């Protein structure tokens, strides 16, 4: 899922809220903020000891991505149970980047084509955000109208504070959750993707 602040926001410049929902077999997952991994900012994450390890990466070719410094990623919510893991995060400084001297950006005021990747093989050092990673098992492009994820500044602030959350019910005795308690319940806006 994706939530974007108002276009041109000076309160929340260059950021968005994202969410990964991954089957438990997924040892790591990632998104590319453009059509393909080469030249686009990459965000990868994986569960480790009940929390999520996150990293930003870059690639100038289709190979193992290297670390990319600059963005700030903050966890808003983590949920891990026997069937899946869900991670909601704030990504600041994530809508524009420079990789190998080439500028790129995520323009969420229009239709977007992004990528995702998934692996059933764990990273080499799960406790480290700088861990090396094996190639993904699956990767695809998908498109959607990013404007469907734009919310008002006050709603965006509510998502950041945790006062707007997704309610999840589980019957698993092994569930671990760090969901913030709130009096208002909503879900991240649903945006229908078009796979490529």
PDB file of C-alpha atoms in Angstrom:
ATOM      1  CA  UNK A   1       0.000   0.000   0.000  1.00  0.00           C
ATOM      2  CA  UNK A   2       0.978   3.589  -0.579  1.00  0.00           C
ATOM      3  CA  UNK A   3      -0.067   6.879   1.041  1.00  0.00           C
ATOM      4  CA  UNK A   4       1.188  10.212  -0.279  1.00  0.00           C
ATOM      5  CA  UNK A   5       0.961  13.714   1.217  1.00  0.00           C
ATOM      6  CA  UNK A   6      -0.583  16.503  -0.865  1.00  0.00           C
ATOM      7  CA  UNK A   7       1.426  17.232  -4.020  1.00  0.00           C
ATOM      8  CA  UNK A   8       3.905  20.054  -3.343  1.00  0.00           C
ATOM      9  CA  UNK A   9       3.538  19.751   0.445  1.00  0.00           C
ATOM     10  CA  UNK A  10       6.071  21.881   2.303  1.00  0.00           C
ATOM     11  CA  UNK A  11       5.220  20.095   5.561  1.00  0.00           C
ATOM     12  CA  UNK A  12       5.960  16.630   4.129  1.00  0.00           C
ATOM     13  CA  UNK A  13       8.336  17.229   1.207  1.00  0.00           C
ATOM     14  CA  UNK A  14       9.853  14.284  -0.658  1.00  0.00           C
ATOM     15  CA  UNK A  15       8.209  11.522   1.329  1.00  0.00           C
ATOM     16  CA  UNK A  16       5.509   8.873   1.437  1.00  0.00           C
ATOM     17  CA  UNK A  17       4.167   6.056   3.607  1.00  0.00           C
ATOM     18  CA  UNK A  18       4.529   2.537   2.259  1.00  0.00           C
ATOM     19  CA  UNK A  19       3.483  -0.919   3.365  1.00  0.00           C
ATOM     20  CA  UNK A  20       4.823  -4.390   2.614  1.00  0.00           C
ATOM     21  CA  UNK A  21       2.600  -7.433   3.173  1.00  0.00           C
ATOM     22  CA  UNK A  22       4.615 -10.579   2.474  1.00  0.00           C
ATOM     23  CA  UNK A  23       3.958 -14.318   2.950  1.00  0.00           C
ATOM     24  CA  UNK A  24       6.109 -15.712   5.764  1.00  0.00           C
ATOM     25  CA  UNK A  25       8.098 -17.685   3.161  1.00  0.00           C
ATOM     26  CA  UNK A  26       9.378 -14.316   1.937  1.00  0.00           C
ATOM     27  CA  UNK A  27      12.740 -13.888   3.602  1.00  0.00           C
ATOM     28  CA  UNK A  28      13.108 -10.430   2.060  1.00  0.00           C
ATOM     29  CA  UNK A  29      11.047  -8.201  -0.198  1.00  0.00           C
ATOM     30  CA  UNK A  30      11.626  -4.919  -1.928  1.00  0.00           C
ATOM     31  CA  UNK A  31      10.201  -2.199  -4.118  1.00  0.00           C
ATOM     32  CA  UNK A  32      11.758  -0.155  -6.874  1.00  0.00           C
ATOM     33  CA  UNK A  33      10.489   3.406  -7.131  1.00  0.00           C
ATOM     34  CA  UNK A  34      10.432   3.287 -10.917  1.00  0.00           C
ATOM     35  CA  UNK A  35      10.037   0.843 -13.805  1.00  0.00           C
ATOM     36  CA  UNK A  36      12.894  -1.541 -13.089  1.00  0.00           C
ATOM     37  CA  UNK A  37      15.703  -1.670 -10.577  1.00  0.00           C
ATOM     38  CA  UNK A  38      18.510  -0.052 -12.549  1.00  0.00           C
ATOM     39  CA  UNK A  39      18.724   3.684 -11.839  1.00  0.00           C
ATOM     40  CA  UNK A  40      15.805   3.711  -9.397  1.00  0.00           C
ATOM     41  CA  UNK A  41      15.790   3.966  -5.614  1.00  0.00           C
ATOM     42  CA  UNK A  42      15.215   0.516  -4.086  1.00  0.00           C
ATOM     43  CA  UNK A  43      13.771  -0.209  -0.640  1.00  0.00           C
ATOM     44  CA  UNK A  44      14.241  -3.694   0.800  1.00  0.00           C
ATOM     45  CA  UNK A  45      13.171  -5.171   4.136  1.00  0.00           C
ATOM     46  CA  UNK A  46      13.119  -8.459   6.010  1.00  0.00           C
ATOM     47  CA  UNK A  47      11.979  -9.773   9.389  1.00  0.00           C
ATOM     48  CA  UNK A  48      14.563 -10.450  12.068  1.00  0.00           C
ATOM     49  CA  UNK A  49      13.823 -11.431  15.688  1.00  0.00           C
ATOM     50  CA  UNK A  50      10.333  -9.912  15.712  1.00  0.00           C
ATOM     51  CA  UNK A  51      11.221  -6.637  14.018  1.00  0.00           C
ATOM     52  CA  UNK A  52      11.955  -5.432  10.498  1.00  0.00           C
ATOM     53  CA  UNK A  53      15.386  -4.575   9.142  1.00  0.00           C
ATOM     54  CA  UNK A  54      15.189  -2.035   6.320  1.00  0.00           C
ATOM     55  CA  UNK A  55      17.612  -0.676   3.766  1.00  0.00           C
ATOM     56  CA  UNK A  56      17.783   1.614   0.743  1.00  0.00           C
ATOM     57  CA  UNK A  57      19.765   0.393  -2.235  1.00  0.00           C
ATOM     58  CA  UNK A  58      20.842   1.421  -5.722  1.00  0.00           C
ATOM     59  CA  UNK A  59      21.876  -0.366  -8.872  1.00  0.00           C
ATOM     60  CA  UNK A  60      23.371   0.880 -12.129  1.00  0.00           C
ATOM     61  CA  UNK A  61      22.898  -2.506 -13.795  1.00  0.00           C
ATOM     62  CA  UNK A  62      20.876  -5.621 -13.194  1.00  0.00           C
ATOM     63  CA  UNK A  63      23.016  -7.110 -10.442  1.00  0.00           C
ATOM     64  CA  UNK A  64      23.398  -7.051  -6.678  1.00  0.00           C
ATOM     65  CA  UNK A  65      22.305  -3.594  -5.487  1.00  0.00           C
ATOM     66  CA  UNK A  66      24.616  -1.571  -3.272  1.00  0.00           C
ATOM     67  CA  UNK A  67      23.734   0.629  -0.300  1.00  0.00           C
ATOM     68  CA  UNK A  68      22.241   4.049  -1.029  1.00  0.00           C
ATOM     69  CA  UNK A  69      22.560   6.730   1.634  1.00  0.00           C
ATOM     70  CA  UNK A  70      20.302   9.713   2.110  1.00  0.00           C
ATOM     71  CA  UNK A  71      16.712   8.569   2.710  1.00  0.00           C
ATOM     72  CA  UNK A  72      15.380   8.193   6.247  1.00  0.00           C
ATOM     73  CA  UNK A  73      13.069   5.243   6.823  1.00  0.00           C
ATOM     74  CA  UNK A  74      11.047   5.064  10.034  1.00  0.00           C
ATOM     75  CA  UNK A  75       8.918   2.083  11.026  1.00  0.00           C
ATOM     76  CA  UNK A  76       5.308   2.994  11.810  1.00  0.00           C
ATOM     77  CA  UNK A  77       3.995  -0.524  12.388  1.00  0.00           C
ATOM     78  CA  UNK A  78       5.254  -4.096  12.290  1.00  0.00           C
ATOM     79  CA  UNK A  79       3.147  -7.247  12.373  1.00  0.00           C
ATOM     80  CA  UNK A  80       4.552 -10.767  12.094  1.00  0.00           C
ATOM     81  CA  UNK A  81       2.627 -14.022  12.527  1.00  0.00           C
ATOM     82  CA  UNK A  82       2.794 -17.615  11.298  1.00  0.00           C
ATOM     83  CA  UNK A  83       1.512 -16.792   7.797  1.00  0.00           C
ATOM     84  CA  UNK A  84       2.872 -13.353   6.833  1.00  0.00           C
ATOM     85  CA  UNK A  85       4.714 -10.226   7.841  1.00  0.00           C
ATOM     86  CA  UNK A  86       3.499  -6.686   7.392  1.00  0.00           C
ATOM     87  CA  UNK A  87       5.613  -3.567   7.667  1.00  0.00           C
ATOM     88  CA  UNK A  88       4.357   0.013   7.417  1.00  0.00           C
ATOM     89  CA  UNK A  89       7.005   2.688   7.106  1.00  0.00           C
ATOM     90  CA  UNK A  90       7.651   6.382   6.465  1.00  0.00           C
ATOM     91  CA  UNK A  91      10.220   7.106   3.773  1.00  0.00           C
ATOM     92  CA  UNK A  92      11.646  10.646   3.897  1.00  0.00           C
ATOM     93  CA  UNK A  93      13.917  11.920   1.150  1.00  0.00           C
ATOM     94  CA  UNK A  94      12.613   9.143  -1.071  1.00  0.00           C
ATOM     95  CA  UNK A  95      10.921  10.846  -4.020  1.00  0.00           C
ATOM     96  CA  UNK A  96      14.102  12.006  -5.752  1.00  0.00           C
ATOM     97  CA  UNK A  97      17.561  10.491  -6.015  1.00  0.00           C
ATOM     98  CA  UNK A  98      20.800  10.541  -7.978  1.00  0.00           C
ATOM     99  CA  UNK A  99      22.378   7.236  -8.961  1.00  0.00           C
ATOM    100  CA  UNK A 100      25.647   7.175 -10.910  1.00  0.00           C
ATOM    101  CA  UNK A 101      25.176  10.857 -11.761  1.00  0.00           C
ATOM    102  CA  UNK A 102      21.658  10.365 -13.138  1.00  0.00           C
ATOM    103  CA  UNK A 103      18.672  11.993 -11.424  1.00  0.00           C
ATOM    104  CA  UNK A 104      15.489  10.021 -10.858  1.00  0.00           C
ATOM    105  CA  UNK A 105      12.213  10.675  -9.113  1.00  0.00           C
ATOM    106  CA  UNK A 106       8.837   9.330  -8.081  1.00  0.00           C
ATOM    107  CA  UNK A 107       6.126  11.675  -9.357  1.00  0.00           C
ATOM    108  CA  UNK A 108       3.022  10.584  -7.477  1.00  0.00           C
ATOM    109  CA  UNK A 109       0.821  13.180  -9.180  1.00  0.00           C
ATOM    110  CA  UNK A 110       0.286  10.756 -12.064  1.00  0.00           C
ATOM    111  CA  UNK A 111       0.081   7.114 -13.091  1.00  0.00           C
ATOM    112  CA  UNK A 112       3.134   5.274 -11.711  1.00  0.00           C
ATOM    113  CA  UNK A 113       4.972   2.159 -12.838  1.00  0.00           C
ATOM    114  CA  UNK A 114       6.980   0.630  -9.996  1.00  0.00           C
ATOM    115  CA  UNK A 115       8.669  -2.673  -9.321  1.00  0.00           C
ATOM    116  CA  UNK A 116       8.687  -5.267  -6.584  1.00  0.00           C
ATOM    117  CA  UNK A 117      10.981  -8.162  -5.736  1.00  0.00           C
ATOM    118  CA  UNK A 118      10.681 -11.145  -3.428  1.00  0.00           C
ATOM    119  CA  UNK A 119      13.004 -13.896  -2.230  1.00  0.00           C
ATOM    120  CA  UNK A 120      12.586 -17.099  -0.253  1.00  0.00           C
ATOM    121  CA  UNK A 121      16.317 -17.052   0.531  1.00  0.00           C
ATOM    122  CA  UNK A 122      17.350 -14.963   3.516  1.00  0.00           C
ATOM    123  CA  UNK A 123      19.960 -12.215   3.285  1.00  0.00           C
ATOM    124  CA  UNK A 124      23.422 -13.228   4.479  1.00  0.00           C
ATOM    125  CA  UNK A 125      23.308 -11.280   7.772  1.00  0.00           C
ATOM    126  CA  UNK A 126      19.637 -10.739   8.755  1.00  0.00           C
ATOM    127  CA  UNK A 127      20.476  -8.428  11.678  1.00  0.00           C
ATOM    128  CA  UNK A 128      22.338  -5.970   9.417  1.00  0.00           C
ATOM    129  CA  UNK A 129      20.785  -3.416   7.055  1.00  0.00           C
ATOM    130  CA  UNK A 130      23.988  -3.534   5.006  1.00  0.00           C
ATOM    131  CA  UNK A 131      23.803  -7.307   4.505  1.00  0.00           C
ATOM    132  CA  UNK A 132      24.528  -8.793   1.115  1.00  0.00           C
ATOM    133  CA  UNK A 133      21.504 -10.298  -0.621  1.00  0.00           C
ATOM    134  CA  UNK A 134      20.978 -13.112  -3.053  1.00  0.00           C
ATOM    135  CA  UNK A 135      19.015 -12.433  -6.251  1.00  0.00           C
ATOM    136  CA  UNK A 136      15.246 -12.379  -5.883  1.00  0.00           C
ATOM    137  CA  UNK A 137      13.068 -15.356  -6.806  1.00  0.00           C
ATOM    138  CA  UNK A 138      10.455 -13.145  -8.416  1.00  0.00           C
ATOM    139  CA  UNK A 139      10.360  -9.541  -9.604  1.00  0.00           C
ATOM    140  CA  UNK A 140       7.684  -7.694 -11.537  1.00  0.00           C
ATOM    141  CA  UNK A 141       6.536  -4.289 -12.613  1.00  0.00           C
ATOM    142  CA  UNK A 142       3.094  -2.972 -11.787  1.00  0.00           C
ATOM    143  CA  UNK A 143       1.256   0.225 -12.524  1.00  0.00           C
ATOM    144  CA  UNK A 144      -1.377   2.226 -10.684  1.00  0.00           C
ATOM    145  CA  UNK A 145      -2.755   5.733 -10.448  1.00  0.00           C
ATOM    146  CA  UNK A 146      -0.666   7.173  -7.621  1.00  0.00           C
ATOM    147  CA  UNK A 147      -3.123  10.042  -7.177  1.00  0.00           C
ATOM    148  CA  UNK A 148      -5.517   7.542  -5.562  1.00  0.00           C
ATOM    149  CA  UNK A 149      -3.070   7.365  -2.637  1.00  0.00           C
ATOM    150  CA  UNK A 150      -2.858  11.128  -2.035  1.00  0.00           C
ATOM    151  CA  UNK A 151      -4.513  12.213   1.231  1.00  0.00           C
ATOM    152  CA  UNK A 152      -4.909  15.538   3.025  1.00  0.00           C
ATOM    153  CA  UNK A 153      -2.098  16.801   5.237  1.00  0.00           C
ATOM    154  CA  UNK A 154      -4.165  16.108   8.370  1.00  0.00           C
ATOM    155  CA  UNK A 155      -4.917  12.532   7.294  1.00  0.00           C
ATOM    156  CA  UNK A 156      -1.253  12.001   6.434  1.00  0.00           C
ATOM    157  CA  UNK A 157      -0.303  13.262   9.909  1.00  0.00           C
ATOM    158  CA  UNK A 158      -2.795  10.803  11.422  1.00  0.00           C
ATOM    159  CA  UNK A 159      -1.154   7.913   9.584  1.00  0.00           C
ATOM    160  CA  UNK A 160       2.251   9.040  10.840  1.00  0.00           C
ATOM    161  CA  UNK A 161       1.089   9.271  14.448  1.00  0.00           C
ATOM    162  CA  UNK A 162      -0.560   5.858  14.330  1.00  0.00           C
ATOM    163  CA  UNK A 163      -4.028   7.236  15.050  1.00  0.00           C
ATOM    164  CA  UNK A 164      -5.204   5.800  11.733  1.00  0.00           C
ATOM    165  CA  UNK A 165      -4.324   2.124  11.619  1.00  0.00           C
ATOM    166  CA  UNK A 166      -5.380  -1.104  10.034  1.00  0.00           C
ATOM    167  CA  UNK A 167      -7.217  -3.430  12.403  1.00  0.00           C
ATOM    168  CA  UNK A 168      -5.877  -6.971  12.219  1.00  0.00           C
ATOM    169  CA  UNK A 169      -7.348  -9.953  14.029  1.00  0.00           C
ATOM    170  CA  UNK A 170      -5.354 -13.124  14.445  1.00  0.00           C
ATOM    171  CA  UNK A 171      -5.943 -16.506  16.023  1.00  0.00           C
ATOM    172  CA  UNK A 172      -2.306 -17.523  15.923  1.00  0.00           C
ATOM    173  CA  UNK A 173      -0.664 -17.962  19.303  1.00  0.00           C
ATOM    174  CA  UNK A 174       2.678 -17.016  17.757  1.00  0.00           C
ATOM    175  CA  UNK A 175       1.638 -13.567  16.545  1.00  0.00           C
ATOM    176  CA  UNK A 176       3.853 -10.615  17.369  1.00  0.00           C
ATOM    177  CA  UNK A 177       2.465  -7.122  16.886  1.00  0.00           C
ATOM    178  CA  UNK A 178       3.627  -3.609  17.603  1.00  0.00           C
ATOM    179  CA  UNK A 179       0.464  -1.941  16.326  1.00  0.00           C
ATOM    180  CA  UNK A 180      -0.226   1.389  17.987  1.00  0.00           C
ATOM    181  CA  UNK A 181      -3.549   1.661  19.805  1.00  0.00           C
ATOM    182  CA  UNK A 182      -5.984   4.204  18.444  1.00  0.00           C
ATOM    183  CA  UNK A 183      -9.555   5.347  18.674  1.00  0.00           C
ATOM    184  CA  UNK A 184      -9.960   5.784  14.929  1.00  0.00           C
ATOM    185  CA  UNK A 185      -9.668   2.787  12.654  1.00  0.00           C
ATOM    186  CA  UNK A 186      -9.206   2.913   8.936  1.00  0.00           C
ATOM    187  CA  UNK A 187      -7.114   1.103   6.391  1.00  0.00           C
ATOM    188  CA  UNK A 188      -4.387   2.288   4.080  1.00  0.00           C
ATOM    189  CA  UNK A 189      -6.130   3.408   0.856  1.00  0.00           C
ATOM    190  CA  UNK A 190      -6.437   0.506  -1.550  1.00  0.00           C
ATOM    191  CA  UNK A 191      -4.845   1.207  -4.904  1.00  0.00           C
ATOM    192  CA  UNK A 192      -5.462  -1.321  -7.658  1.00  0.00           C
ATOM    193  CA  UNK A 193      -2.296  -2.255  -9.489  1.00  0.00           C
ATOM    194  CA  UNK A 194      -1.931  -3.293 -13.111  1.00  0.00           C
ATOM    195  CA  UNK A 195       0.759  -5.986 -13.422  1.00  0.00           C
ATOM    196  CA  UNK A 196       3.123  -5.831 -16.412  1.00  0.00           C
TER     197      UNK A 196
END
